[in-house]
mmCIF file of C-alpha atoms in Angstrom:
data_model
loop_
_atom_site.group_PDB
_atom_site.id
_atom_site.type_symbol
_atom_site.label_atom_id
_atom_site.label_comp_id
_atom_site.label_asym_id
_atom_site.label_seq_id
_atom_site.Cartn_x
_atom_site.Cartn_y
_atom_site.Cartn_z
ATOM 1 C CA TYR T 217 98.977 98.781 27.899
ATOM 2 C CA ARG T 218 96.101 99.244 29.553
ATOM 3 C CA PRO T 219 92.560 100.021 28.006
ATOM 4 C CA PHE T 220 91.309 103.826 28.461
ATOM 5 C CA MET T 221 87.777 104.455 28.436
ATOM 6 C CA LEU T 222 86.452 107.975 27.258
ATOM 7 C CA PHE T 223 82.881 108.654 28.579
ATOM 8 C CA VAL T 224 81.110 111.279 26.197
ATOM 9 C CA THR T 225 77.993 113.205 28.318
ATOM 10 C CA ARG T 226 75.359 114.711 26.590
ATOM 11 C CA ASP T 227 72.452 116.651 28.733
ATOM 12 C CA PRO T 228 69.310 114.592 28.146
ATOM 13 C CA VAL T 229 67.063 117.373 27.538
ATOM 14 C CA ASP T 230 69.699 118.040 24.266
ATOM 15 C CA MET T 231 69.533 114.639 23.300
ATOM 16 C CA ALA T 232 66.077 114.206 23.336
ATOM 17 C CA GLY T 233 65.962 117.183 21.242
ATOM 18 C CA SER T 234 68.492 115.970 19.003
ATOM 19 C CA PHE T 235 66.251 112.408 18.308
ATOM 20 C CA GLU T 236 63.462 114.846 18.117
ATOM 21 C CA ARG T 237 64.763 116.774 15.026
ATOM 22 C CA ARG T 238 66.011 113.479 13.237
ATOM 23 C CA GLY T 239 62.094 112.253 13.336
ATOM 24 C CA GLU T 240 63.259 109.519 15.866
ATOM 25 C CA GLY T 241 61.083 108.105 18.856
ATOM 26 C CA PRO T 242 61.866 108.751 22.469
ATOM 27 C CA LYS T 243 63.411 105.583 22.698
ATOM 28 C CA THR T 244 66.673 103.826 21.285
ATOM 29 C CA ARG T 245 67.027 99.928 21.284
ATOM 30 C CA GLY T 246 63.517 99.843 23.655
ATOM 31 C CA VAL T 247 65.173 101.522 26.617
ATOM 32 C CA SER T 248 64.347 105.512 27.353
ATOM 33 C CA ILE T 249 67.106 107.968 26.961
ATOM 34 C CA ALA T 250 67.335 108.312 30.984
ATOM 35 C CA GLU T 251 67.324 104.521 31.148
ATOM 36 C CA ALA T 252 70.463 104.419 28.451
ATOM 37 C CA CYS T 253 72.078 107.142 30.364
ATOM 38 C CA ALA T 254 71.641 105.423 33.930
ATOM 39 C CA LEU T 255 73.290 101.839 32.293
ATOM 40 C CA ALA T 256 75.947 103.782 30.434
ATOM 41 C CA GLU T 257 77.112 105.720 34.256
ATOM 42 C CA ASN T 258 76.492 102.009 35.702
ATOM 43 C CA GLU T 259 79.421 100.660 33.057
ATOM 44 C CA PHE T 260 81.888 103.724 33.520
ATOM 45 C CA ASP T 261 81.431 103.579 37.303
ATOM 46 C CA ARG T 262 82.515 99.638 36.771
ATOM 47 C CA TRP T 263 85.841 100.043 34.565
ATOM 48 C CA PRO T 264 88.600 99.174 36.198
ATOM 49 C CA TRP T 265 91.120 100.896 34.599
ATOM 50 C CA ALA T 266 91.595 104.622 33.902
ATOM 51 C CA LYS T 267 89.061 106.724 32.415
ATOM 52 C CA LEU T 268 87.853 110.241 31.980
ATOM 53 C CA LYS T 269 83.979 111.804 32.082
ATOM 54 C CA VAL T 270 83.453 114.898 29.563
ATOM 55 C CA ASP T 271 80.689 117.076 28.498
ATOM 56 C CA LEU T 272 80.132 116.934 24.787
ATOM 57 C CA SER T 273 80.446 120.752 25.093
ATOM 58 C CA GLN T 274 83.891 120.331 26.652
ATOM 59 C CA LEU T 275 85.349 117.870 24.408
ATOM 60 C CA ALA T 276 87.343 119.924 22.341
ATOM 61 C CA ALA T 277 88.973 121.753 25.504
ATOM 62 C CA ALA T 278 89.671 117.781 26.875
ATOM 63 C CA SER T 279 91.305 116.636 23.224
ATOM 64 C CA ALA T 280 94.031 119.202 24.146
ATOM 65 C CA LEU T 281 95.094 116.973 27.697
ATOM 66 C CA PHE T 282 96.228 113.998 25.035
ATOM 67 C CA ASP T 283 99.477 114.267 23.019
ATOM 68 C CA ALA T 284 98.866 112.978 19.798
ATOM 69 C CA ALA T 285 102.561 112.189 19.204
ATOM 70 C CA ARG T 286 102.803 109.847 22.011
ATOM 71 C CA PRO T 287 103.281 106.670 20.712
#
C-alpha cells in the first residue's frame, strides 16, 4: 500500500470568519491563516505519492469517488 493525501481546502475569508465567530485570534500557532495555507500548499506540492485536493464545500461529492467496500 502507498500513502494517499486528501488535502481539504477552504476559502481563507471563510476560515477567518470561523475563527472570529469562535472568539479566536487571527493567528494559529504563531502564523497567519495565509501563512498556514501557504505552508500546507507547499507540503501538498511536495507530496510524492497519490493525492487529491478538494474544497470543503465539495467534500461530499468527492467522497463518492471512494469505494468504502474496497479492501
